[in-house]
Coordinates of C-alpha atoms and ligand atoms in Angstrom, one line a residue:
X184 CA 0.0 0.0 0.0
X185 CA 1.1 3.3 -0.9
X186 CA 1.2 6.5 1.7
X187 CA 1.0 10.0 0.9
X188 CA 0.7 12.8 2.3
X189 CA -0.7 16.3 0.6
X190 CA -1.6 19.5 1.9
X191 CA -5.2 20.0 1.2
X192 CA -8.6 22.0 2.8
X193 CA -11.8 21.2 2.0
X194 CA -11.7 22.9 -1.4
X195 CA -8.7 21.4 -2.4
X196 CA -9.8 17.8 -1.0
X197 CA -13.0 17.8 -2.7
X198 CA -11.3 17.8 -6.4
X199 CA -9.0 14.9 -5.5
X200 CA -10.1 11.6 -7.4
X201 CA -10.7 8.9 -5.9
X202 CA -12.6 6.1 -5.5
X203 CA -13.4 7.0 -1.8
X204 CA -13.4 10.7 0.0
X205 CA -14.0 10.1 3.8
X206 CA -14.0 13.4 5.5
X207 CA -13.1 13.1 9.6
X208 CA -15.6 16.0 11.0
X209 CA -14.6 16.5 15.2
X210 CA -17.3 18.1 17.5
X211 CA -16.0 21.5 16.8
X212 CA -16.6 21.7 13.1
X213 CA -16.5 25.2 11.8
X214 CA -17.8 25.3 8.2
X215 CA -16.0 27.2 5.3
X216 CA -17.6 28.8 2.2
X217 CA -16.9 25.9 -0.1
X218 CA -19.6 23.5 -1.2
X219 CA -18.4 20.4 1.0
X220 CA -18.4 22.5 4.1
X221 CA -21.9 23.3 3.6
X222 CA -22.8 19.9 2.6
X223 CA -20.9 18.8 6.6
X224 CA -23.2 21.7 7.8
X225 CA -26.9 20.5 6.8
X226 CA -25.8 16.9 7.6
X227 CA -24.8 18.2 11.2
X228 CA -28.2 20.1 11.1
X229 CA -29.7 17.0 10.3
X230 CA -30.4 13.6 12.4
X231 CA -28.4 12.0 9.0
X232 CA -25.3 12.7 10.6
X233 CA -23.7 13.6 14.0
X234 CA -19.6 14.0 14.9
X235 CA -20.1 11.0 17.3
X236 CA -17.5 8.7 16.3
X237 CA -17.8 6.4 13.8
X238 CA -20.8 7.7 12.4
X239 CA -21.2 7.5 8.6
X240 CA -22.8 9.1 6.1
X241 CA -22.4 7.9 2.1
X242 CA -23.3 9.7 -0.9
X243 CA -22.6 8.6 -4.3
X244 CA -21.0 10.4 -7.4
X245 CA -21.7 13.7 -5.1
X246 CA -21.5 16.9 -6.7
X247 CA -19.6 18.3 -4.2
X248 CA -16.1 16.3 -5.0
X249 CA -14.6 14.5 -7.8
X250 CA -14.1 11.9 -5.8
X251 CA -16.9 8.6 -7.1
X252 CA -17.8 8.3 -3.3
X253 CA -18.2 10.9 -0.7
X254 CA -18.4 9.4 3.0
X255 CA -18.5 11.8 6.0
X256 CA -16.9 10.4 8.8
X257 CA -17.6 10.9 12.7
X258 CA -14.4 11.7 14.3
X259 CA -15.5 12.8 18.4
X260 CA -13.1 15.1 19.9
X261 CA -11.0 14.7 16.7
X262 CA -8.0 12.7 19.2
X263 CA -5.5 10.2 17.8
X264 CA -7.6 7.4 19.8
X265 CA -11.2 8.7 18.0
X266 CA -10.1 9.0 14.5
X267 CA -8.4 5.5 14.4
X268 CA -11.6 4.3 15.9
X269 CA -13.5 6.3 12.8
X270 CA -11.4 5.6 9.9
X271 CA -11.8 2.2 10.7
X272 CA -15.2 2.1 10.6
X273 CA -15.2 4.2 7.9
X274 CA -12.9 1.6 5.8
X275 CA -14.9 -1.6 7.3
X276 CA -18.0 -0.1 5.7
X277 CA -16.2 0.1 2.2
X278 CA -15.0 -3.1 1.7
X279 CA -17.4 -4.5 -0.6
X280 CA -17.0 -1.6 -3.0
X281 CA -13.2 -2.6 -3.5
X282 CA -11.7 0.6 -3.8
X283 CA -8.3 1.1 -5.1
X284 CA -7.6 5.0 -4.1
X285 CA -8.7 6.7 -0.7
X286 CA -8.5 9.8 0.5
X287 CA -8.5 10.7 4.2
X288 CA -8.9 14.0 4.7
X289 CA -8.0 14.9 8.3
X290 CA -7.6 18.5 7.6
X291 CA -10.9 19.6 8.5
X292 CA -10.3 18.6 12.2
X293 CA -9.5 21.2 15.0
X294 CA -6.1 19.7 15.5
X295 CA -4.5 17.3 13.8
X296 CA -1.6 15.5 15.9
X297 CA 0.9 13.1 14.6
X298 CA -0.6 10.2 16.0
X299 CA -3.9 10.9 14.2
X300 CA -1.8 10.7 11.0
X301 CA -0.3 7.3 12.0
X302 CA -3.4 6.4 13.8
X303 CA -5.3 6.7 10.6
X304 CA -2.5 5.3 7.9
X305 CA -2.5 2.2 10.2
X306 CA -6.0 1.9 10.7
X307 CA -6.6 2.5 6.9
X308 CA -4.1 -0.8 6.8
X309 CA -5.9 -2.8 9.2
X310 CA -9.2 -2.4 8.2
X311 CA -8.5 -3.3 4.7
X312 CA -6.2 -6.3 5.4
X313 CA -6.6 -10.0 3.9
X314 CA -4.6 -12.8 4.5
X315 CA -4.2 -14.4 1.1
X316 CA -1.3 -16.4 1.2
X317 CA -3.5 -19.9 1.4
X318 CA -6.5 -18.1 -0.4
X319 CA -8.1 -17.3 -3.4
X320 CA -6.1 -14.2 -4.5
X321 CA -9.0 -12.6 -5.7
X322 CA -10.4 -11.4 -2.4
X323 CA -7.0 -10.0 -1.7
X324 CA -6.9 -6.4 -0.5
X325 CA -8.3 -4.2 -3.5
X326 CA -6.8 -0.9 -1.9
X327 CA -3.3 0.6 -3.3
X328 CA -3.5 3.9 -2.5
X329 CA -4.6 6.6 0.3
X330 CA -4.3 9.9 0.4
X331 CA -3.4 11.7 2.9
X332 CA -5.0 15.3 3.6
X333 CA -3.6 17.5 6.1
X334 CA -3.9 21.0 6.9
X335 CA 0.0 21.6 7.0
X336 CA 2.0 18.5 5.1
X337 CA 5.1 19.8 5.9
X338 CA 4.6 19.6 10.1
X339 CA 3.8 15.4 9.8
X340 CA 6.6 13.8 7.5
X341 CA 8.0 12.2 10.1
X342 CA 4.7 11.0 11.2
X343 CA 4.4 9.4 7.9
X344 CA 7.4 7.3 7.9
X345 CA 7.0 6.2 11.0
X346 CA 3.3 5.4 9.8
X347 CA 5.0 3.8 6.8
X348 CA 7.8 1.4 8.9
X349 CA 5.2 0.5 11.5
X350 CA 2.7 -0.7 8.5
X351 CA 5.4 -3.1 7.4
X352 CA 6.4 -4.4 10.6
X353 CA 2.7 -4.5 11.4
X354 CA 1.5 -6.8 8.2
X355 CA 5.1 -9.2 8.4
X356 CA 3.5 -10.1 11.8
X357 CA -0.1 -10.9 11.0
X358 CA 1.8 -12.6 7.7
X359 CA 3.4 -15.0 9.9
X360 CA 1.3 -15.1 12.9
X361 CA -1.5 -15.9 10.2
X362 CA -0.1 -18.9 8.1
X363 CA -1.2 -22.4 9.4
X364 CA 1.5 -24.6 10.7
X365 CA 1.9 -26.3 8.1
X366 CA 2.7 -23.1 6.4
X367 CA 4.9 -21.8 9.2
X368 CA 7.3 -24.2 10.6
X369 CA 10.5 -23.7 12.2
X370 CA 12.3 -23.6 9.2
X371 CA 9.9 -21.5 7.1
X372 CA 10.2 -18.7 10.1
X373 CA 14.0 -18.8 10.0
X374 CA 14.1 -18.2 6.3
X375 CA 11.6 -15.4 6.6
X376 CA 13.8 -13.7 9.3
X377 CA 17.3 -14.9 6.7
X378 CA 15.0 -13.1 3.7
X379 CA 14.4 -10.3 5.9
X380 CA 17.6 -9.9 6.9
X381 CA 19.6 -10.0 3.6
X382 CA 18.7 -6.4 2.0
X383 CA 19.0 -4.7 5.2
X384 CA 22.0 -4.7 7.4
X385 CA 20.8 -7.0 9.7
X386 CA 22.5 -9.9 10.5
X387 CA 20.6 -13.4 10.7
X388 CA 22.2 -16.8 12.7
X389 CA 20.4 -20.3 12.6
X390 CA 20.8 -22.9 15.1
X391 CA 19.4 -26.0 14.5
X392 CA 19.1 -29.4 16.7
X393 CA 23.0 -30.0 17.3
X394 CA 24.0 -26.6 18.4
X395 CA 21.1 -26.0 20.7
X396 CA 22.3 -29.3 22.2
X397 CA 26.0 -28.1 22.4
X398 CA 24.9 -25.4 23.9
X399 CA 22.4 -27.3 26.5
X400 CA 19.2 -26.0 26.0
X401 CA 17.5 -29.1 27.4
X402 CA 14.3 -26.9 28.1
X403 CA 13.6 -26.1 24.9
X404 CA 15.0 -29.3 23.1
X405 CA 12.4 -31.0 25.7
X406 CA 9.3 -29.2 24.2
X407 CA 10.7 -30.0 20.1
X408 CA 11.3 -34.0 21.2
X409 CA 7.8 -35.2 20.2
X410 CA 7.9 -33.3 16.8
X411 CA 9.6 -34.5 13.2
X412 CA 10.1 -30.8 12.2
X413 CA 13.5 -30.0 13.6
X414 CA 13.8 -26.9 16.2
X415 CA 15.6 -23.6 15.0
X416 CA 16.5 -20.8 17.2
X417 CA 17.2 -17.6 15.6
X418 CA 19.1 -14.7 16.2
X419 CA 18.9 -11.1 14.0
X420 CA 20.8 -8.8 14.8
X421 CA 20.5 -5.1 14.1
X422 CA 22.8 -2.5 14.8
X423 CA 21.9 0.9 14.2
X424 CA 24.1 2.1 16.7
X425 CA 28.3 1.4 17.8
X426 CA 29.2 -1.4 18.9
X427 CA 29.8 -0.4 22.9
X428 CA 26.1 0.4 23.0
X429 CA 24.2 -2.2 24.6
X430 CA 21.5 -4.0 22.7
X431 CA 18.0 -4.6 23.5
X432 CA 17.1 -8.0 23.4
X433 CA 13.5 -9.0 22.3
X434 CA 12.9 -12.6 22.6
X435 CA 9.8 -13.9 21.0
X436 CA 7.7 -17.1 21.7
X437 CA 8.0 -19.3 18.4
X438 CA 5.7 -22.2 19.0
X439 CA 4.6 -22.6 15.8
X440 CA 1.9 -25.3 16.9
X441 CA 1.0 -26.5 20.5
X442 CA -0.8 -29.5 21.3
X443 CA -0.1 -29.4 24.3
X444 CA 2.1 -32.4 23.9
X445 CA 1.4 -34.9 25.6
X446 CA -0.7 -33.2 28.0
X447 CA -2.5 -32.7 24.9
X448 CA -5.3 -29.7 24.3
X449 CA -8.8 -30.7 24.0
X450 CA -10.1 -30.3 20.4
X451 CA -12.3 -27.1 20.2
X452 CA -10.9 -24.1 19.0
X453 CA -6.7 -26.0 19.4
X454 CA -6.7 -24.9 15.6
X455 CA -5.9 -20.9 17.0
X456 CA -2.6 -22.9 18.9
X457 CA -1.4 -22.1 15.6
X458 CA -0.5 -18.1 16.5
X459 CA 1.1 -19.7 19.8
X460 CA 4.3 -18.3 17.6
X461 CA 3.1 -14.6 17.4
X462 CA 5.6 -13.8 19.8
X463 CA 8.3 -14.5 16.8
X464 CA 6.1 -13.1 14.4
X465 CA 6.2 -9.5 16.3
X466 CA 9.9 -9.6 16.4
X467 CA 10.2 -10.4 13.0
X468 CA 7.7 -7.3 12.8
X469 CA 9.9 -5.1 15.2
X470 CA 12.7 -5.9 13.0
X471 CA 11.2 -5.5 9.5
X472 CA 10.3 -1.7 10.7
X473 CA 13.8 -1.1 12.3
X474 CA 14.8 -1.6 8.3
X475 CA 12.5 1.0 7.6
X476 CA 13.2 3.5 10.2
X477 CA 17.0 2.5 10.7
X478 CA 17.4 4.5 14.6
X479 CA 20.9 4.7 16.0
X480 CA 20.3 1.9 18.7
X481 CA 21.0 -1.7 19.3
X482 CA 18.5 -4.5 18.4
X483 CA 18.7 -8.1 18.9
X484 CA 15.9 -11.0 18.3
X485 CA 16.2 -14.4 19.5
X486 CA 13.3 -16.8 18.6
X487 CA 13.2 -20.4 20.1
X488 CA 11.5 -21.8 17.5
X489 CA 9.5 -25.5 17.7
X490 CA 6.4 -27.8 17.3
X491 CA 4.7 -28.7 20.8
X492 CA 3.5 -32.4 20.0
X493 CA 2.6 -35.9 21.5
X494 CA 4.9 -38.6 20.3
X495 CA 6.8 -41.8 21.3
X496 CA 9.5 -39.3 21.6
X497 CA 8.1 -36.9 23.0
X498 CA 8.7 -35.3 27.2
X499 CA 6.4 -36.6 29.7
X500 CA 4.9 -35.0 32.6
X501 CA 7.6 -35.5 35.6
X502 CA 10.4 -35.4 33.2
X503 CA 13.4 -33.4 34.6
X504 CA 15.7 -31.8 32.4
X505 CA 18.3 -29.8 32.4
X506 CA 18.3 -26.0 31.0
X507 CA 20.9 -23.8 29.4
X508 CA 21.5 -21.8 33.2
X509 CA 22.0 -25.3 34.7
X510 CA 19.1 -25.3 36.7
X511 CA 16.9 -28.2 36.5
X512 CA 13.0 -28.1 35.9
X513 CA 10.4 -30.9 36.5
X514 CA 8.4 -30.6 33.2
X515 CA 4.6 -31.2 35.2
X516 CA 2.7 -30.5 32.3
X517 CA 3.8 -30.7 29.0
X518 CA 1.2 -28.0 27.9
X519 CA 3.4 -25.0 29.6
X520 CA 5.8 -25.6 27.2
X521 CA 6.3 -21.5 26.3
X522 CA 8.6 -20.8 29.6
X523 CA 10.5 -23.8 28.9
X524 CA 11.5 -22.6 25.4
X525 CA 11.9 -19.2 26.7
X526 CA 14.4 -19.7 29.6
X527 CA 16.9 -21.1 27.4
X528 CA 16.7 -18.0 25.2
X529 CA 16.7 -16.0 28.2
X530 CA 20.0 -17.5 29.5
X531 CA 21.3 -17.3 25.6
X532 CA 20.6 -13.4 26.1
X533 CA 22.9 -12.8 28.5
X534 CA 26.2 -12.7 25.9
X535 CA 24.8 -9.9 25.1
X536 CA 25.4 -8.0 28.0
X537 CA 22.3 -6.1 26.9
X538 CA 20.6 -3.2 28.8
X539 CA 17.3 -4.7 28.4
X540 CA 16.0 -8.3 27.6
X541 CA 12.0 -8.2 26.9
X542 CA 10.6 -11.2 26.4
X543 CA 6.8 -11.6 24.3
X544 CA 4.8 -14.7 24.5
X545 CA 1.3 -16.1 24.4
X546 CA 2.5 -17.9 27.5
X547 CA -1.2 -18.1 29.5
X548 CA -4.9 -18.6 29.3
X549 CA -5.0 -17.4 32.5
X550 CA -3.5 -13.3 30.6
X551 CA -6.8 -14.0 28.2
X552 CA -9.2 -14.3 31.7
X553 CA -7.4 -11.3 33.3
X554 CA -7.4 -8.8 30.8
X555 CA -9.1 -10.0 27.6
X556 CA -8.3 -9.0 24.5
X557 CA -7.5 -5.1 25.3
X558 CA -4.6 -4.8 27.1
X559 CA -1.0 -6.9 27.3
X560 CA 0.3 -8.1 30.2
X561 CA 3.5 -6.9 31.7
X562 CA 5.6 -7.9 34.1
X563 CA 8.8 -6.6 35.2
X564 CA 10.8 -5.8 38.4
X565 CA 12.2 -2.3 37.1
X566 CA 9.7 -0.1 37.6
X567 CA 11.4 2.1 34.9
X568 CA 11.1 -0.3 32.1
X569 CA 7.7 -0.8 33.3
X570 CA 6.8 2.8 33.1
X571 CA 8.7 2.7 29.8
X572 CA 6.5 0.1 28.4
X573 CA 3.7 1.2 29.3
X574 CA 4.0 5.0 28.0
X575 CA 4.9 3.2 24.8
X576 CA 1.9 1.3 24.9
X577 CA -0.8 4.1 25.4
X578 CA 1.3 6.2 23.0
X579 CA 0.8 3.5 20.2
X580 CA -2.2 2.9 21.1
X581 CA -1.2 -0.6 21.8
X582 CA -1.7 -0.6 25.8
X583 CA -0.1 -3.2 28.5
X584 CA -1.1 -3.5 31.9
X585 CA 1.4 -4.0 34.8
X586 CA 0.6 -7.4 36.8
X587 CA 2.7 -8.3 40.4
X588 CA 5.3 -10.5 40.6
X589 CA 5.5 -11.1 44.5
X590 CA 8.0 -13.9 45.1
X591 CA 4.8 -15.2 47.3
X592 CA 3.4 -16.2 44.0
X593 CA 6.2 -18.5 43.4
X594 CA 5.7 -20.6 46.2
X595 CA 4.0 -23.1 43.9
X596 CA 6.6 -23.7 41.8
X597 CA 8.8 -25.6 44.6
X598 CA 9.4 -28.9 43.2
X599 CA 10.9 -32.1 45.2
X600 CA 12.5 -33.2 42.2
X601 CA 14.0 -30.4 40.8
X602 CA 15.3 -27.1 41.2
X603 CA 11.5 -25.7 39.9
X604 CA 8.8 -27.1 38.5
X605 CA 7.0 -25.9 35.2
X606 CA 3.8 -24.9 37.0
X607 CA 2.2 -23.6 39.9
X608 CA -1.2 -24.4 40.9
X609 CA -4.4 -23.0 39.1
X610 CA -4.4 -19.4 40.8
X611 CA -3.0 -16.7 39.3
X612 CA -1.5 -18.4 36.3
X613 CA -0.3 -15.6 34.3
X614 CA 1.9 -14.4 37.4
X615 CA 3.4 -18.0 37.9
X616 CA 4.4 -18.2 34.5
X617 CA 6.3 -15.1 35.1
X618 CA 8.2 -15.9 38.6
X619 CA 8.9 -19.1 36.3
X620 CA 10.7 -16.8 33.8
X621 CA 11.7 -14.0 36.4
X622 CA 14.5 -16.8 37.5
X623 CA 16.5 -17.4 34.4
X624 CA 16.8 -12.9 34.5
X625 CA 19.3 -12.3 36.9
X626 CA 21.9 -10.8 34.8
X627 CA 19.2 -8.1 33.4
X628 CA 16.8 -5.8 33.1
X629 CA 13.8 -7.8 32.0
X630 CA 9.9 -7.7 30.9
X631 CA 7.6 -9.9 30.1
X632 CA 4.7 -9.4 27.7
X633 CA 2.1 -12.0 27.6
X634 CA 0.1 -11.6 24.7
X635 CA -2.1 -14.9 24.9
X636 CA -5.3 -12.7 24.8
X637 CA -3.8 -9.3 22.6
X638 CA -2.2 -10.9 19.5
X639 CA -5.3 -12.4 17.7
X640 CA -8.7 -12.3 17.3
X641 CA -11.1 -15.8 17.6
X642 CA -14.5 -16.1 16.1
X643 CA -15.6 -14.3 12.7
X644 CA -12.9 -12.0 12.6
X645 CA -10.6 -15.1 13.2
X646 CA -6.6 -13.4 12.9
X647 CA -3.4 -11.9 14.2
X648 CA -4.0 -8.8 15.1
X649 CA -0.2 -7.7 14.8
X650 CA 0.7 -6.8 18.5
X651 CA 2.5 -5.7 20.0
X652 CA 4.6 -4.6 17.4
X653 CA 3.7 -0.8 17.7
X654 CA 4.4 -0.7 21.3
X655 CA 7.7 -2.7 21.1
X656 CA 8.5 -0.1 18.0
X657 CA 7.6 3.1 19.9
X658 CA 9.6 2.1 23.4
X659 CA 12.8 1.1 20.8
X660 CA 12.2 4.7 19.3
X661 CA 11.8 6.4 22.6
X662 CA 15.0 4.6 23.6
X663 CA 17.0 6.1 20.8
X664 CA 16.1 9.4 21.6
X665 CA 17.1 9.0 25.5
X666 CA 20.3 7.3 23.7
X667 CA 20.8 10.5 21.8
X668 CA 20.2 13.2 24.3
X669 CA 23.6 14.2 25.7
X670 CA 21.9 13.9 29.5
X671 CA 19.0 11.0 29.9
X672 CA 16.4 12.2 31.9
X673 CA 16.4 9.5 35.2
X674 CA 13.0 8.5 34.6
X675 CA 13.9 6.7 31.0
X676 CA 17.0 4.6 32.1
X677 CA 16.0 2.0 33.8
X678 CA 18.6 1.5 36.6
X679 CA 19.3 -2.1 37.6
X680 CA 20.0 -1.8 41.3
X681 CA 17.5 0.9 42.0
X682 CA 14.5 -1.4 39.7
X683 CA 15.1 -4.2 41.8
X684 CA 15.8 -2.9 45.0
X685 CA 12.1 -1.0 45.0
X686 CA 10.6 -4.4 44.6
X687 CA 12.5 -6.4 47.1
X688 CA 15.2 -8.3 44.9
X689 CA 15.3 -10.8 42.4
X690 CA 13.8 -13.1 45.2
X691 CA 13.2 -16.8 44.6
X692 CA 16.3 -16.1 42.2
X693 CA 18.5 -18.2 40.4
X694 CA 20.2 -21.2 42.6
X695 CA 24.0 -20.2 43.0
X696 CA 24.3 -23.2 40.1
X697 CA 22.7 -21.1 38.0
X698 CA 24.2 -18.3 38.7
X699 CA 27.3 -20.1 38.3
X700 CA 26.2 -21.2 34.9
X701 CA 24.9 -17.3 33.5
X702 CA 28.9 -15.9 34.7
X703 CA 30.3 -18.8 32.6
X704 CA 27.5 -18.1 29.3
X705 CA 27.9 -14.6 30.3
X706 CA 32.2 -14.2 30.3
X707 CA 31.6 -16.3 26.5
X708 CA 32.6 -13.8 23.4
X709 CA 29.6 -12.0 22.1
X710 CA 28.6 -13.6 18.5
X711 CA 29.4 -10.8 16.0
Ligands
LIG56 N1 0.0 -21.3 24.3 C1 -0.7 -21.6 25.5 C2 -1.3 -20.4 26.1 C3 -2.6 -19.9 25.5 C4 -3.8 -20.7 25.7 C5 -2.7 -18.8 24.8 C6 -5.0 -20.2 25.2 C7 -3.9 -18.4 24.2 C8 -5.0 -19.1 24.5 C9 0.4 -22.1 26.5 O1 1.4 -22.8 26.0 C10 -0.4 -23.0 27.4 O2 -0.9 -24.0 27.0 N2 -0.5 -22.5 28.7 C11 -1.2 -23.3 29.7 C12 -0.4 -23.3 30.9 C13 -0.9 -24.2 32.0 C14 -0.6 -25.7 31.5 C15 -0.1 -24.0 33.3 C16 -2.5 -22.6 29.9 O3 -2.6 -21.4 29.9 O4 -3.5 -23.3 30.0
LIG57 MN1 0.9 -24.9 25.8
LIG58 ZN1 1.9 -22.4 24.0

């Protein structure tokens, strides 16, 4: 889809051609002395039409614009928040018509901020999108082209490239998160992130079965046991910035199908276990719009990729193994398979000395029961990164939500086998998942984002929804700024000692084994 942005008013708007005009009309719509202004004013007059957002009103082949569909578009109090939520419904309502060119005028608004812009360009994009990759191409999306109109083009350009890179990152994910497992195995998600990688200056590693066994990630070679595809864990690198800055590592869930192993799912719905990999698919997101928008920071991805499946092969519930830090974990249920693949990356992280590991997974049914499909769940110590995350969130309009991670809640995990177990009893299930994590962290400023209930969509509108790649985009971007300004304000770097101390320690922390075992990984030579 093509972006651009133009400098228009309502007289200039109205002789754009296109196959679709919406005009965004706030609550404080002051009418000019062109024709489409006084076509805004009788339909306000009327009961036809109201600035309530998301109202609609159609006309067809109007005289009032060139364009072959006119469609006045409620837009509230004209914020970033209302006119996504208008342009959307304003694009759902066209789809039958299959429009090729839109324009969007915002310029009639009182304000126009540079969120709306991006707020529109990316609801214009979500609105319209099909997955087509294992469909008729036919019904694929009929839209190329949307206008823009602004009352000062000039003020937003940077809010249209970062509209434009987060677009990108945003449809790579749903592409991926989308595609059955069939479609999207291991190896088909490390060649994406290879493809992605070779015209940019990223750098993409593969690890297949024998290195992940040299390297003795017996947690996540547990969960791949039961499957024939072979496991790959991926690393991208992007570095925007020199090498003695410290990366960011985002490390995304790849289970590109879970069973549940041998603990196995029950039937209904297990077909959606196929997004149980959207984790990956937002870092390969993240990374497709660092390409774009190139900022002078640090960036690496590490995705444990892997089927969860029953087999003759495959773990069993009181299996203990053996994970990359050294400690050991009694595998209870095969089904929490997420953390298992996850703590190995974790530990992997730690070569990278990085300032920040953040981890994204659709680790939990219990995230979906606590916050539904609205808002993310975080978890951190560091109360900056937390506040970090979450201004990132509301600012892309892509919110998380902080949940506790008491060391009471780890109690459960206790194991007389091993040095933890897998899971915790039924309460609080999102929050066990996380002490489970918090304990393969110690070397770093972590969060955990658990996207079971954000990253798609069940029922009718059935599909990856592309989260959180805006938030994960806008807290990288905000990062590069604090990076760049000579003097970071305290609030934005997130300082180990004083995260940690605030919430009473790393408690129910690594065993001294592990800790052991992270110094040894840690003291390794980075990977180039
Ligand atoms: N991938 C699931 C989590 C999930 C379930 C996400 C439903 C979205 C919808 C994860 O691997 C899982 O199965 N978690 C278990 C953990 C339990 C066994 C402790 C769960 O949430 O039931
Ligand atoms: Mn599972
Ligand atoms: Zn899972």
């Amino acid at each position: 889809m093509n972006f651009e942005l133009k400098t228009l008013d309502l007289t200039l708007v109205a002789r754009e051609k296109a196959d679709a005009l919406l005009v965004l009309v706030d609550e404080h719509f002051k009418p000019s002395t062109d024709a489409l202004s006084a076509l805004i004013a009788q339909a306000l007059r009327s009961d036809d039409f109201s600035a309530k957002t998301g109202r609609l009103l159609h006309s067809y082949r109007p005289a009032e614009a060139a364009a072959k569909r006119l469609v006045l578009v409620g837009a509230g109090d004209g914020s970033a928040k209302q006119v996504r939520a208008a342009v959307t419904a304003a694009v759902q309502a066209l789809k039958a018509n299959r429009c090729q060119r839109v324009a969007v005028h915002l310029g009639a608004l009182t304000h126009t901020s540079d969120a709306a812009v991006t707020g529109a360009m990316l609801a214009v994009a979500d609105a319209s999108y099909v997955f087509t990759t294992t469909k008729p191409k036919a019904e694929a999306r009929s839209l190329t082209h949307i206008t823009l109109g602004v009352a000062n083009a000039a003020t937003h350009q940077s809010a249209l490239l970062h509209g434009k890179g987060l677009f990108a990152g945003i449809e790579l994910a749903k592409e991926w998160a989308n595609r059955p497992a069939n479609h999207a195995t291991p190896s088909h998600l490390a060649a994406a992130a290879q493809a992605l990688g070779k015209p940019t200056k990223f750098k993409t590693e593969v690890l297949g079965p024998k290195e992940v066994a040299r390297l003795g990630m017996g947690a996540f070679m547990a969960v791949a046991k039961g499957s024939e595809e072979p496991l790959r864990f991926i690393v991208m690198r992007y570095d925007g910035a020199a090498k003695t800055v410290a990366p960011t590592v985002l490390v995304g869930k790849g289970i590109t199908f879970d069973t549940g192993g041998i603990s196995i799912k029950p039937a209904g719905e297990m077909d959606e276990m196929k997004f149980d990999m959207s984790g990956a698919a937002s870092v390969l997101g993240v990374f497709r719009a660092l390409a774009e928008l190139r900022p002078a920071i640090n960036v690496v991805g590490l995705i444990p990729a892997c089927e969860n499946m029953p087999d003759g092969r495959a773990v069993k519930p009181g299996d203990v193994v053996t994970s990359m830090s050294g400690q050991t974990i009694e595998i209870l249920n095969t089904d929490a398979e997420g953390r298992l693949v996850l703590c190995d990356a974790l530990t992997y992280a730690e070569r990278f000395k990085p300032r920040a590991v953040i981890d994204i997974a659709t680790l939990t049914g219990a995230c979906v029961v606590a916050l539904g499909a609205v808002r993310t769940g975080l978890f951190s110590v560091s109360d900056a990164l937390a506040q970090a995350l979450q201004d990132a969130g509301e600012a892309a309009h892509d919110p998380c939500w902080r949940l506790p991670l008491d060391d009471e809640y780890a109690e459960g995990l206790k194991s007389n086998f091993a040095d933890v177990a897998n899971i915790a009893g039924r309460m609080a299930g999102a929050v066990t998942a996380a002490k489970f994590l918090q304990r393969f962290t110690a070397q770093f400023d972590w969060a955990h984002l658990d996207i079971a209930g954000t990253s798609w969509k069940s029922g009718a509108a059935k599909g990856a929804t592309g989260r959180p790649v805006a938030l994960l985009v806008h807290y990288l971007l905000a990062q590069a700024q604090t990076a760049s300004t000579p003097k970071a304000s305290a609030g934005e770097t997130p300082s180990k000692a004083g995260g940690r101390a605030k919430s009473g320690g790393q408690g129910g922390a690594a065993p001294t084994r592990a800790a052991g075992a992270s110094r040894r990984a840690a003291s390794k030579p980075a990977p180039r």
